[in-house]
Coordinates of C-alpha atoms and ligand atoms in Angstrom, one line a residue:
X1 CA -14.6 -134.3 -0.8
X2 CA -11.0 -133.4 -1.6
X3 CA -9.4 -130.5 -3.3
X4 CA -9.2 -132.3 -6.6
X5 CA -13.0 -132.9 -6.8
X6 CA -13.7 -129.3 -5.8
X7 CA -11.5 -127.8 -8.6
X8 CA -13.2 -130.1 -11.0
X9 CA -10.1 -131.8 -12.4
X10 CA -6.8 -132.8 -11.0
X11 CA -3.6 -131.6 -12.2
X12 CA -1.8 -133.7 -14.9
X13 CA 1.2 -135.7 -13.8
X14 CA 4.7 -135.1 -14.9
X15 CA 3.9 -137.4 -17.8
X16 CA 0.6 -136.8 -19.3
X17 CA -1.3 -138.2 -22.3
X18 CA -4.5 -137.4 -24.1
X19 CA -6.2 -139.7 -26.4
X20 CA -9.1 -139.0 -28.7
X21 CA -11.1 -140.8 -31.4
X22 CA -10.3 -137.9 -33.7
X23 CA -11.3 -139.5 -37.2
X24 CA -13.2 -142.6 -36.6
X25 CA -14.0 -142.9 -40.3
X26 CA -10.3 -143.0 -41.0
X27 CA -9.6 -145.2 -38.0
X28 CA -7.2 -142.6 -36.4
X29 CA -6.6 -141.8 -32.7
X30 CA -5.0 -138.6 -32.0
X31 CA -2.6 -139.0 -29.1
X32 CA -0.6 -136.4 -27.2
X33 CA 2.3 -137.0 -24.6
X34 CA 3.5 -134.2 -22.5
X35 CA 6.6 -134.4 -20.6
X36 CA 7.0 -131.8 -17.9
X37 CA 10.9 -132.0 -17.5
X38 CA 12.2 -133.6 -20.6
X39 CA 15.8 -135.0 -20.7
X40 CA 18.0 -132.0 -21.2
X41 CA 20.2 -133.9 -23.7
X42 CA 17.0 -134.6 -25.8
X43 CA 14.0 -136.7 -24.9
X44 CA 13.6 -140.1 -26.4
X45 CA 10.2 -141.7 -26.8
X46 CA 9.6 -145.3 -28.0
X47 CA 6.5 -147.5 -28.6
X48 CA 6.5 -151.3 -27.5
X49 CA 7.3 -153.8 -30.2
X50 CA 5.1 -156.4 -28.5
X51 CA 2.2 -156.6 -26.1
X52 CA 2.6 -158.9 -22.9
X53 CA 0.7 -162.1 -23.3
X54 CA 1.0 -162.3 -27.1
X55 CA 4.7 -163.4 -27.6
X56 CA 5.4 -162.0 -31.1
X57 CA 7.2 -158.8 -32.3
X58 CA 4.4 -156.7 -33.9
X59 CA 6.2 -153.4 -34.2
X60 CA 3.1 -151.3 -33.3
X61 CA 5.0 -148.0 -34.2
X62 CA 4.4 -148.9 -37.9
X63 CA 0.8 -147.6 -37.3
X64 CA 2.0 -144.1 -36.2
X65 CA 1.0 -142.0 -39.3
X66 CA 2.2 -138.6 -38.3
X67 CA 4.2 -137.3 -35.4
X68 CA 5.5 -133.9 -34.3
X69 CA 7.0 -132.4 -31.2
X70 CA 6.3 -128.9 -29.8
X71 CA 7.2 -126.7 -26.8
X72 CA 5.6 -123.4 -25.9
X73 CA 3.7 -123.5 -29.3
X74 CA 6.9 -124.0 -31.2
X75 CA 7.9 -127.0 -33.4
X76 CA 10.7 -128.9 -32.0
X77 CA 12.8 -131.0 -34.3
X78 CA 12.2 -134.8 -33.9
X79 CA 14.8 -137.4 -35.0
X80 CA 13.8 -141.0 -35.8
X81 CA 16.3 -143.3 -34.1
X82 CA 15.1 -146.7 -35.2
X83 CA 11.8 -148.5 -36.1
X84 CA 10.1 -147.5 -32.9
X85 CA 12.0 -144.6 -31.2
X86 CA 12.2 -140.9 -31.6
X87 CA 14.4 -138.2 -29.9
X88 CA 13.3 -134.6 -29.6
X89 CA 15.9 -131.7 -29.8
X90 CA 17.0 -130.5 -26.4
X91 CA 14.9 -127.7 -25.0
X92 CA 16.0 -124.6 -23.2
X93 CA 14.7 -123.0 -20.0
X94 CA 13.1 -126.2 -18.7
X95 CA 10.1 -126.0 -21.0
X96 CA 7.7 -128.8 -21.1
X97 CA 7.8 -131.0 -24.3
X98 CA 4.7 -132.2 -26.1
X99 CA 4.3 -134.9 -28.7
X100 CA 1.3 -135.0 -31.0
X101 CA 0.8 -138.0 -33.2
X102 CA -1.8 -140.0 -35.1
X103 CA -2.3 -143.8 -34.7
X104 CA -4.0 -145.8 -37.4
X105 CA -6.3 -148.3 -35.5
X106 CA -7.7 -150.9 -37.8
X107 CA -6.8 -154.2 -36.3
X108 CA -9.7 -156.2 -35.0
X109 CA -8.0 -158.3 -32.4
X110 CA -7.4 -158.1 -28.7
X111 CA -3.7 -157.2 -29.3
X112 CA -3.7 -153.8 -30.9
X113 CA -6.3 -151.1 -31.6
X114 CA -9.6 -150.6 -33.5
X115 CA -11.7 -147.6 -34.2
X116 CA -14.6 -146.7 -36.5
X117 CA -17.8 -145.0 -36.3
X118 CA -19.3 -147.8 -34.0
X119 CA -16.6 -148.1 -31.2
X120 CA -13.0 -147.5 -30.3
X121 CA -10.7 -149.9 -28.6
X122 CA -7.1 -149.8 -27.7
X123 CA -4.2 -151.3 -25.9
X124 CA -1.8 -148.8 -24.4
X125 CA 1.0 -150.6 -26.0
X126 CA -0.3 -149.5 -29.5
X127 CA -1.0 -145.9 -28.7
X128 CA 1.2 -144.5 -25.8
X129 CA 4.7 -143.7 -26.5
X130 CA 7.0 -144.4 -23.5
X131 CA 9.2 -141.4 -22.5
X132 CA 12.7 -142.8 -21.7
X133 CA 13.7 -142.2 -18.1
X134 CA 10.0 -141.6 -17.0
X135 CA 8.5 -145.0 -17.3
X136 CA 8.8 -145.7 -13.6
X137 CA 6.8 -142.6 -12.3
X138 CA 3.0 -142.0 -12.3
X139 CA 1.3 -140.7 -15.3
X140 CA -2.2 -139.4 -16.1
X141 CA -4.3 -139.7 -19.4
X142 CA -7.3 -137.8 -20.5
X143 CA -9.6 -140.0 -22.5
X144 CA -11.5 -137.5 -24.5
X145 CA -14.9 -137.8 -26.2
X146 CA -14.8 -138.4 -29.9
X147 CA -14.6 -135.2 -32.0
X148 CA -17.7 -135.8 -34.0
X149 CA -20.8 -136.3 -31.9
X150 CA -21.0 -140.0 -31.0
X151 CA -24.3 -140.4 -29.3
X152 CA -24.2 -142.5 -26.2
X153 CA -20.6 -143.3 -26.2
X154 CA -19.2 -144.4 -22.9
X155 CA -15.8 -145.6 -21.6
X156 CA -15.1 -149.1 -20.2
X157 CA -11.7 -149.8 -18.7
X158 CA -10.1 -151.0 -15.5
X159 CA -7.7 -148.1 -15.6
X160 CA -8.3 -146.1 -12.3
X161 CA -10.2 -142.7 -12.6
X162 CA -8.8 -139.7 -11.0
X163 CA -11.4 -139.0 -8.4
X164 CA -14.0 -136.5 -9.6
X165 CA -12.2 -136.0 -13.0
X166 CA -14.5 -138.1 -15.3
X167 CA -18.0 -137.3 -16.6
X168 CA -20.9 -139.8 -16.3
X169 CA -19.9 -141.6 -19.5
X170 CA -16.4 -142.1 -18.2
X171 CA -14.6 -139.6 -20.4
X172 CA -12.1 -137.6 -18.4
X173 CA -8.8 -138.1 -16.6
X174 CA -7.4 -141.5 -15.5
X175 CA -4.0 -142.4 -13.7
X176 CA -1.5 -145.1 -13.6
X177 CA 1.2 -145.7 -11.1
X178 CA 3.8 -146.2 -14.0
X179 CA 4.0 -147.0 -17.8
X180 CA 3.6 -150.7 -17.1
X181 CA 0.4 -150.1 -15.5
X182 CA -0.8 -147.6 -18.0
X183 CA -0.5 -150.2 -20.9
X184 CA -2.0 -153.0 -18.9
X185 CA -5.5 -151.6 -19.0
X186 CA -7.1 -151.9 -22.4
X187 CA -9.9 -149.3 -23.0
X188 CA -13.2 -149.7 -24.9
X189 CA -15.5 -146.9 -25.9
X190 CA -18.8 -147.0 -27.7
X191 CA -22.3 -147.9 -27.0
X192 CA -21.6 -151.1 -25.4
X193 CA -23.9 -153.1 -23.0
X194 CA -22.9 -154.3 -19.6
X195 CA -23.8 -156.2 -16.5
X196 CA -22.1 -156.5 -13.2
X197 CA -21.8 -159.1 -10.4
X198 CA -19.8 -159.2 -7.2
X199 CA -17.5 -162.1 -6.2
X200 CA -16.0 -162.0 -2.6
X201 CA -16.6 -158.3 -2.5
X202 CA -14.9 -157.6 -5.8
X203 CA -17.2 -155.9 -8.3
X204 CA -16.9 -157.6 -11.8
X205 CA -18.2 -156.0 -15.0
X206 CA -19.0 -157.9 -18.3
X207 CA -18.9 -155.3 -21.3
X208 CA -20.3 -156.5 -24.6
X209 CA -19.5 -154.4 -27.8
X210 CA -21.0 -155.3 -31.2
X211 CA -24.4 -156.6 -32.0
X212 CA -25.6 -159.4 -29.9
X213 CA -28.6 -160.9 -28.1
X214 CA -26.8 -162.3 -25.1
X215 CA -28.5 -163.5 -22.0
X216 CA -26.5 -161.5 -19.8
X217 CA -28.0 -162.8 -16.6
X218 CA -27.0 -166.3 -17.5
X219 CA -23.5 -165.4 -18.5
X220 CA -23.0 -163.4 -15.3
X221 CA -24.4 -166.3 -13.2
X222 CA -21.9 -168.7 -14.7
X223 CA -19.0 -166.3 -14.6
X224 CA -19.8 -165.6 -10.9
X225 CA -19.2 -169.3 -10.1
X226 CA -16.0 -169.5 -12.1
X227 CA -14.5 -166.3 -10.7
X228 CA -15.5 -167.5 -7.2
X229 CA -13.9 -170.9 -7.5
X230 CA -10.6 -169.3 -8.9
X231 CA -10.4 -166.7 -6.0
X232 CA -10.9 -169.4 -3.5
X233 CA -8.3 -171.7 -5.0
X234 CA -5.6 -169.0 -4.4
X235 CA -7.1 -167.7 -1.4
X236 CA -8.8 -164.4 -0.3
X237 CA -8.6 -161.6 -0.8
X238 CA -8.7 -161.5 -4.6
X239 CA -5.7 -159.7 -6.1
X240 CA -7.8 -157.1 -8.0
X241 CA -10.1 -154.4 -6.6
X242 CA -12.3 -154.7 -9.6
X243 CA -12.4 -156.6 -12.9
X244 CA -13.7 -155.9 -16.3
X245 CA -14.4 -158.5 -19.2
X246 CA -14.0 -156.3 -22.2
X247 CA -15.8 -158.4 -24.9
X248 CA -15.9 -157.7 -28.6
X249 CA -18.7 -159.7 -30.3
X250 CA -18.2 -160.7 -33.9
X251 CA -19.5 -163.1 -36.4
X252 CA -16.6 -165.4 -36.2
X253 CA -13.8 -165.0 -33.6
X254 CA -12.1 -166.4 -30.6
X255 CA -9.3 -164.8 -28.6
X256 CA -8.4 -163.2 -25.4
X257 CA -5.6 -161.3 -23.8
X258 CA -5.0 -161.2 -20.1
X259 CA -4.3 -158.0 -18.0
X260 CA -4.0 -157.3 -14.3
X261 CA -7.6 -156.3 -13.7
X262 CA -9.3 -156.9 -17.0
X263 CA -9.1 -158.9 -20.2
X264 CA -9.9 -158.1 -23.8
X265 CA -11.9 -160.8 -25.4
X266 CA -13.0 -161.5 -29.1
X267 CA -15.9 -163.9 -29.2
X268 CA -18.4 -165.4 -31.7
X269 CA -22.0 -164.1 -31.6
X270 CA -23.2 -167.7 -31.9
X271 CA -21.4 -168.9 -28.8
X272 CA -23.2 -166.4 -26.4
X273 CA -26.1 -167.7 -24.4
X274 CA -29.5 -166.5 -25.3
X275 CA -32.6 -166.2 -23.3
X276 CA -34.4 -169.6 -23.3
X277 CA -31.1 -171.6 -24.2
X278 CA -31.2 -175.1 -23.0
X279 CA -28.2 -177.1 -21.6
X280 CA -24.6 -176.2 -22.3
X281 CA -24.0 -176.0 -26.0
X282 CA -20.3 -176.8 -27.0
X283 CA -19.7 -173.2 -28.2
X284 CA -20.8 -171.7 -25.0
X285 CA -18.6 -174.0 -23.0
X286 CA -15.7 -173.0 -25.1
X287 CA -16.5 -169.4 -24.5
X288 CA -16.7 -169.8 -20.8
X289 CA -13.4 -171.7 -21.0
X290 CA -12.0 -168.6 -22.7
X291 CA -13.2 -166.2 -20.0
X292 CA -11.9 -168.7 -17.4
X293 CA -8.6 -168.9 -19.1
X294 CA -8.0 -165.1 -19.1
X295 CA -9.3 -164.7 -15.5
X296 CA -6.9 -167.4 -14.3
X297 CA -4.0 -165.4 -15.8
X298 CA -4.8 -162.7 -13.1
X299 CA -2.8 -165.0 -10.9
X300 CA -0.8 -167.2 -13.3
X301 CA 1.5 -164.9 -15.5
X302 CA 0.2 -161.4 -14.4
X303 CA 1.3 -161.8 -10.9
X304 CA 3.0 -165.2 -10.7
X305 CA 5.5 -164.4 -13.5
X306 CA 8.7 -165.9 -15.1
X307 CA 11.9 -163.9 -13.9
X308 CA 12.4 -163.2 -17.6
X309 CA 9.2 -160.9 -17.5
X310 CA 10.3 -158.9 -14.4
X311 CA 10.4 -156.4 -15.7
X312 CA 9.1 -156.7 -19.3
X313 CA 11.4 -155.4 -21.9
X314 CA 8.9 -154.3 -24.6
X315 CA 11.4 -153.4 -27.3
X316 CA 12.8 -156.9 -27.7
X317 CA 11.8 -160.6 -27.4
X318 CA 11.6 -161.7 -23.6
X319 CA 12.8 -165.4 -23.8
X320 CA 11.5 -168.1 -21.2
X321 CA 11.3 -171.8 -21.4
X322 CA 8.3 -171.7 -19.0
X323 CA 5.3 -170.8 -21.0
X324 CA 4.1 -174.4 -20.6
X325 CA 3.6 -173.4 -16.9
X326 CA 2.0 -170.0 -17.6
X327 CA -0.1 -171.0 -20.7
X328 CA -0.3 -174.8 -20.2
X329 CA -1.3 -174.8 -16.5
X330 CA -3.7 -172.1 -17.1
X331 CA -5.3 -174.2 -20.0
X332 CA -5.6 -177.1 -17.6
X333 CA -7.4 -175.0 -14.9
X334 CA -9.6 -173.0 -17.4
X335 CA -11.7 -176.2 -18.2
X336 CA -11.2 -177.9 -14.8
X337 CA -12.6 -174.8 -13.2
X338 CA -15.9 -175.3 -15.1
X339 CA -16.2 -178.7 -13.8
X340 CA -15.2 -177.9 -10.2
X341 CA -17.4 -174.8 -10.1
X342 CA -20.4 -176.9 -11.3
X343 CA -20.9 -175.2 -14.6
X344 CA -20.3 -178.4 -16.7
X345 CA -20.6 -182.1 -15.7
X346 CA -18.1 -184.7 -15.8
X347 CA -19.0 -186.1 -19.1
X348 CA -18.5 -182.8 -20.7
X349 CA -15.2 -182.1 -18.9
X350 CA -13.8 -185.5 -20.1
X351 CA -14.7 -184.7 -23.6
X352 CA -12.6 -181.4 -23.4
X353 CA -9.7 -183.4 -22.0
X354 CA -10.0 -186.0 -24.6
X355 CA -10.0 -183.4 -27.4
X356 CA -6.8 -182.0 -26.0
X357 CA -5.1 -185.4 -25.9
X358 CA -6.2 -186.0 -29.5
X359 CA -5.0 -182.7 -30.7
X360 CA -1.5 -183.2 -29.3
X361 CA -1.3 -186.7 -30.7
X362 CA -2.3 -185.5 -34.3
X363 CA 0.8 -183.4 -34.7
X364 CA 4.2 -185.2 -35.2
X365 CA 5.8 -182.0 -34.2
X366 CA 5.4 -183.3 -30.7
X367 CA 8.2 -185.8 -31.5
X368 CA 10.7 -183.0 -32.5
X369 CA 9.9 -180.1 -30.2
X370 CA 9.6 -180.1 -26.3
X371 CA 7.2 -177.7 -24.6
X372 CA 10.2 -175.9 -23.1
X373 CA 11.7 -175.3 -26.6
X374 CA 8.1 -174.3 -27.9
X375 CA 8.0 -171.7 -25.1
X376 CA 11.5 -170.3 -25.9
X377 CA 10.8 -170.2 -29.6
X378 CA 7.2 -168.9 -29.4
X379 CA 8.3 -165.7 -31.1
X380 CA 9.3 -167.2 -34.2
X381 CA 7.3 -170.6 -34.2
X382 CA 4.2 -170.9 -32.2
X383 CA 3.1 -167.3 -33.1
X384 CA 4.2 -167.6 -36.7
X385 CA 2.9 -171.0 -37.8
X386 CA 2.9 -171.9 -41.5
X387 CA 1.7 -175.0 -43.4
X388 CA 4.4 -177.2 -41.7
X389 CA 3.4 -176.3 -38.2
X390 CA 1.9 -179.7 -37.3
X391 CA 5.1 -181.5 -38.3
X392 CA 7.4 -179.1 -36.5
X393 CA 5.8 -177.5 -33.5
X394 CA 4.1 -178.6 -30.2
X395 CA 1.7 -176.3 -28.5
X396 CA 2.9 -175.3 -25.0
X397 CA -0.9 -174.7 -24.5
X398 CA -2.4 -178.0 -25.3
X399 CA 0.5 -180.3 -24.3
X400 CA 1.2 -178.0 -21.3
X401 CA -2.3 -178.7 -20.1
X402 CA -1.8 -182.3 -20.4
X403 CA 1.5 -182.1 -18.4
X404 CA -0.4 -180.2 -15.7
X405 CA -3.1 -183.0 -15.7
X406 CA -0.4 -185.5 -15.4
X407 CA 1.4 -183.8 -12.6
X408 CA -1.9 -183.3 -10.9
X409 CA -2.6 -187.0 -11.0
X410 CA 1.0 -187.8 -10.0
X411 CA 0.9 -185.6 -6.9
X412 CA -2.4 -187.1 -5.9
X413 CA -0.8 -190.5 -6.1
X414 CA 1.7 -189.8 -3.5
X415 CA 1.4 -190.6 0.1
X416 CA -2.1 -190.7 1.5
X417 CA -3.4 -188.4 -1.3
X418 CA -3.2 -185.1 0.5
X419 CA -1.5 -183.0 -2.1
X420 CA -2.4 -181.9 -5.5
X421 CA -1.6 -179.4 -8.2
X422 CA -3.8 -176.8 -6.3
X423 CA -1.0 -177.0 -3.5
X424 CA 1.7 -176.1 -6.1
X425 CA -0.5 -173.1 -7.5
X426 CA -1.0 -171.8 -4.0
X427 CA 2.8 -172.2 -3.3
X428 CA 3.8 -170.3 -6.3
X429 CA 1.1 -167.6 -5.4
X430 CA 2.7 -167.3 -1.8
X431 CA 6.3 -167.3 -3.0
X432 CA 6.1 -165.3 -6.2
X433 CA 2.6 -163.8 -6.8
X434 CA 2.2 -161.9 -3.6
X435 CA 5.8 -160.5 -3.7
X436 CA 6.1 -160.0 -7.4
X437 CA 9.4 -161.8 -7.5
X438 CA 9.8 -163.8 -10.8
X439 CA 10.3 -167.5 -11.0
X440 CA 13.8 -168.6 -12.2
X441 CA 13.8 -171.0 -15.0
X442 CA 15.1 -173.8 -12.7
X443 CA 13.1 -172.7 -9.6
X444 CA 9.9 -174.2 -10.7
X445 CA 11.4 -177.7 -10.4
X446 CA 12.4 -176.9 -6.7
X447 CA 8.7 -175.9 -6.0
X448 CA 7.5 -179.1 -7.5
X449 CA 9.9 -181.2 -5.5
X450 CA 9.0 -179.4 -2.3
X451 CA 5.2 -180.1 -2.9
X452 CA 5.9 -183.8 -3.8
X453 CA 8.2 -184.1 -0.8
X454 CA 5.5 -182.8 1.5
X455 CA 3.2 -185.6 0.3
X456 CA 5.7 -188.3 0.5
X457 CA 9.1 -188.3 2.0
X458 CA 11.6 -189.0 -0.6
X459 CA 9.5 -188.4 -3.6
X460 CA 10.5 -184.7 -4.2
X461 CA 13.4 -185.1 -6.5
X462 CA 11.9 -188.2 -8.4
X463 CA 8.8 -186.1 -9.1
X464 CA 10.8 -183.0 -10.2
X465 CA 12.9 -185.1 -12.5
X466 CA 10.0 -186.8 -13.9
X467 CA 8.4 -183.6 -14.7
X468 CA 11.6 -182.1 -16.1
X469 CA 11.7 -185.0 -18.5
X470 CA 8.1 -184.4 -19.7
X471 CA 8.8 -180.6 -20.4
X472 CA 12.3 -180.9 -21.8
X473 CA 11.6 -184.0 -23.8
X474 CA 9.4 -185.3 -26.5
X475 CA 7.9 -188.3 -24.9
X476 CA 4.1 -188.4 -24.9
X477 CA 2.4 -187.5 -21.6
X478 CA 1.7 -191.0 -19.9
X479 CA -2.1 -190.3 -19.5
X480 CA -3.1 -193.6 -20.9
X481 CA -1.4 -195.1 -17.8
X482 CA -2.2 -192.4 -15.2
X483 CA -6.0 -191.9 -16.0
X484 CA -7.1 -195.5 -15.5
X485 CA -5.5 -195.3 -12.0
X486 CA -8.1 -192.7 -11.3
X487 CA -11.0 -194.7 -12.7
X488 CA -11.1 -193.1 -16.1
X489 CA -11.1 -195.4 -19.1
X490 CA -8.7 -194.2 -21.9
X491 CA -9.6 -195.5 -25.5
X492 CA -7.6 -194.6 -28.5
X493 CA -9.5 -194.9 -31.9
X494 CA -8.9 -194.4 -35.6
X495 CA -10.2 -191.0 -36.7
X496 CA -12.8 -191.2 -39.4
X497 CA -13.9 -194.2 -41.4
X498 CA -12.2 -193.7 -44.6
X499 CA -8.5 -194.5 -45.8
X500 CA -6.0 -191.9 -44.9
X501 CA -4.1 -189.5 -47.4
X502 CA -2.2 -187.7 -44.6
X503 CA -3.1 -184.2 -45.7
X504 CA -5.5 -181.5 -44.8
X505 CA -7.5 -179.6 -47.4
X506 CA -9.9 -176.6 -47.8
X507 CA -12.3 -175.4 -50.2
X508 CA -11.1 -172.4 -52.2
X509 CA -13.9 -171.2 -54.4
X510 CA -14.6 -174.1 -56.7
X511 CA -11.2 -175.8 -55.9
X512 CA -10.0 -178.0 -53.2
X513 CA -6.5 -177.0 -52.0
X514 CA -4.1 -178.8 -49.8
X515 CA -3.5 -176.9 -46.7
X516 CA -1.2 -179.3 -44.8
X517 CA 0.8 -182.4 -45.6
X518 CA 1.4 -184.5 -42.5
X519 CA 4.5 -186.5 -41.6
X520 CA 4.4 -190.1 -42.3
X521 CA 1.4 -190.0 -44.7
X522 CA 0.9 -191.3 -48.3
X523 CA 0.6 -187.7 -49.5
X524 CA 4.1 -186.7 -48.2
X525 CA 5.6 -189.9 -49.4
X526 CA 4.4 -189.3 -52.9
X527 CA 5.4 -185.6 -53.0
X528 CA 2.1 -183.9 -52.7
X529 CA 2.6 -180.4 -51.2
X530 CA 0.7 -177.7 -49.4
X531 CA -0.8 -175.3 -51.8
X532 CA -1.5 -178.0 -54.5
X533 CA -5.0 -177.8 -56.0
X534 CA -6.5 -181.3 -56.0
X535 CA -8.0 -182.0 -59.5
X536 CA -8.9 -185.6 -59.7
X537 CA -8.7 -189.0 -57.9
X538 CA -8.3 -192.0 -60.2
X539 CA -9.4 -189.6 -63.0
X540 CA -12.6 -188.4 -61.3
X541 CA -12.9 -184.8 -60.2
X542 CA -12.2 -183.8 -56.6
X543 CA -15.0 -181.2 -56.0
X544 CA -15.6 -179.4 -52.6
X545 CA -16.9 -181.8 -50.1
X546 CA -16.3 -184.9 -52.3
X547 CA -13.1 -186.4 -51.3
X548 CA -14.2 -188.5 -48.3
X549 CA -16.9 -190.2 -50.1
X550 CA -14.4 -190.9 -52.9
X551 CA -11.8 -192.3 -50.6
X552 CA -14.4 -194.3 -48.7
X553 CA -15.0 -196.6 -51.7
X554 CA -11.3 -197.8 -51.5
X555 CA -9.8 -200.4 -49.0
X556 CA -6.7 -199.5 -47.1
X557 CA -3.6 -200.4 -49.1
X558 CA -5.3 -199.5 -52.5
X559 CA -3.1 -197.7 -55.1
X560 CA -4.6 -194.5 -56.4
X561 CA -3.6 -191.8 -58.8
X562 CA -3.9 -188.1 -57.7
X563 CA -3.9 -185.3 -60.1
X564 CA -3.1 -181.8 -58.8
X565 CA -2.2 -178.4 -60.2
X566 CA 0.9 -176.7 -58.8
X567 CA 2.0 -173.3 -60.2
X568 CA -0.5 -174.0 -62.9
X569 CA 1.2 -177.3 -64.0
X570 CA -0.6 -180.5 -63.9
X571 CA 1.1 -183.2 -61.9
X572 CA 0.2 -186.7 -61.0
X573 CA 1.2 -188.8 -58.1
X574 CA 0.6 -192.5 -57.2
X575 CA -0.3 -193.0 -53.6
X576 CA -0.9 -196.1 -51.5
X577 CA -3.9 -195.4 -49.2
X578 CA -2.9 -196.0 -45.4
X579 CA -5.0 -196.7 -42.3
X580 CA -5.6 -193.5 -40.3
X581 CA -3.4 -193.4 -37.1
X582 CA -5.2 -194.1 -33.8
X583 CA -5.2 -190.6 -32.5
X584 CA -8.8 -190.0 -31.6
X585 CA -8.9 -190.5 -27.8
X586 CA -12.1 -191.0 -25.8
X587 CA -12.3 -190.9 -22.0
X588 CA -15.1 -192.0 -19.8
X589 CA -15.7 -193.0 -16.2
X590 CA -15.0 -196.6 -15.4
X591 CA -18.1 -198.1 -13.6
X592 CA -17.3 -201.7 -12.8
X593 CA -14.7 -203.2 -10.6
X594 CA -13.3 -200.0 -9.2
X595 CA -11.7 -200.3 -5.8
X596 CA -13.2 -197.9 -3.2
X597 CA -9.7 -196.3 -3.2
X598 CA -9.8 -195.7 -7.0
X599 CA -13.2 -194.4 -6.7
X600 CA -12.2 -191.9 -3.9
X601 CA -9.2 -190.9 -5.9
X602 CA -11.4 -190.1 -8.8
X603 CA -13.9 -188.1 -7.0
X604 CA -11.2 -186.1 -5.1
X605 CA -9.6 -185.2 -8.4
X606 CA -12.9 -184.1 -10.1
X607 CA -14.3 -182.3 -7.1
X608 CA -11.1 -180.7 -5.9
X609 CA -11.1 -182.3 -2.6
X610 CA -8.3 -184.2 -1.0
X611 CA -8.6 -188.0 -0.8
X612 CA -8.1 -188.3 2.9
Ligands
LIG701 ZN1 -3.3 -167.6 -21.9

């Protein structure tokens, strides 16, 4: 036992915070930030404008409701400098400076903060003001119990505790090496349920908040295999000392945000496994895919980072053209890991890949924007999608995962098949993850060339150029050619069985409204627009759920009259019904006529072994 534990609580650091669920019913956290030796010229504080992992300016400071500064019990003048910064008046006599402020927390997402009488959740980026000049030094934070008695509330977080300074429920003092670490450990408090498992000596905890009937034993058993596979992919030891899945269970939700030793997740109740559940329902597979995705980020983006993120600049957009690598490759491995770790079978895996291929083919935005451009413009396009998104944007997640698959197959085709994408990931881990040195925007192509060159002399620059064309260009990923070389049949079909209007629609009350109008479709050609309320097709009402049946009675090429309301004005359009594009892809294992070499390549890819 050391001095700290005998005295009960360790001394606060030179930068010390407290946070308390002060008024859960009003969704208010009270936060203090005390700086022992503030800037003599006037201490500046600021709150991040965005949270790493979610590339959009969110201006979290708009949720600061009241703020004041004090020293020695006296009020200190506080000047607002811009939308997220304040400066306290200079202090005499080396007094310490304390900010006291309230943060409104009513954003039920993994990105911000949420507080009510049932639980509290926060990301540090939403609640902890950064004192300028002190973000590189250690800090402490006291997570205080709620003001009103909240029976059974406990704290769950991967933020390290100060030894002996927390009570049994986890309320007490925590520490971080710097501000970057402080805001990289989200915190959940409430009456959550949890279960633990160990992988390669690392304790993992699954925390579930919200009402649920999850079969935690099943969930942990599946996660254990997934986590073990990922740790083994990059090599022991695991980069974290413990890991926490902070999971908020809701009626309808899906999302996750990665952190260095934890992830915050939002999942649908119906997707959780239940006691007695048979097989692997689709919803559970996609839930495991989400857990797997965020866990893979522990390596790919939390430690292997673009140079543009080392360090993060949290007050402005941080531009990189490489999100196809950090999100796309992670999206490839999140599902592949389920197969390789034995959680799903090959048929299930091929369905997931086919779905990704179909999703990319459905959007004509893929013909206009490369995944490199999509990465760079994530801040204003991918994260701020409107009704025109399918016509204008390509997802660096989905197309990026297809590029990863194509590169994996390409590498496996070189030489005697001894090299794969796994080797590239391990190389990035060795060269960047372990050292923390960011990857330059061009450097990734050098790594790819080196891995390819290792497989086959002379293949390096050709492979790197091939990949560069895929990420910088708008050509479709050549999976229809590559997959059959690995014994996978690729079939493109027409989606649905009715003539095509080229629009998406949704029920709004008793109305059916157009939500998206797709490039090249009859609806766009005629002038039908997003927001139009569909009234009638050839004089017969379009009711919720009726449109497909109505369309199904016409042949392709038929002329129809569509009535819509726009701005309450009745408009009519004449449309020529078209055949739906062939963008539904199906994949299956070819069984007949496969050469032994192809069979071997396929099983090497699916199992993760090398061919030779
Ligand atoms: Zn991700």
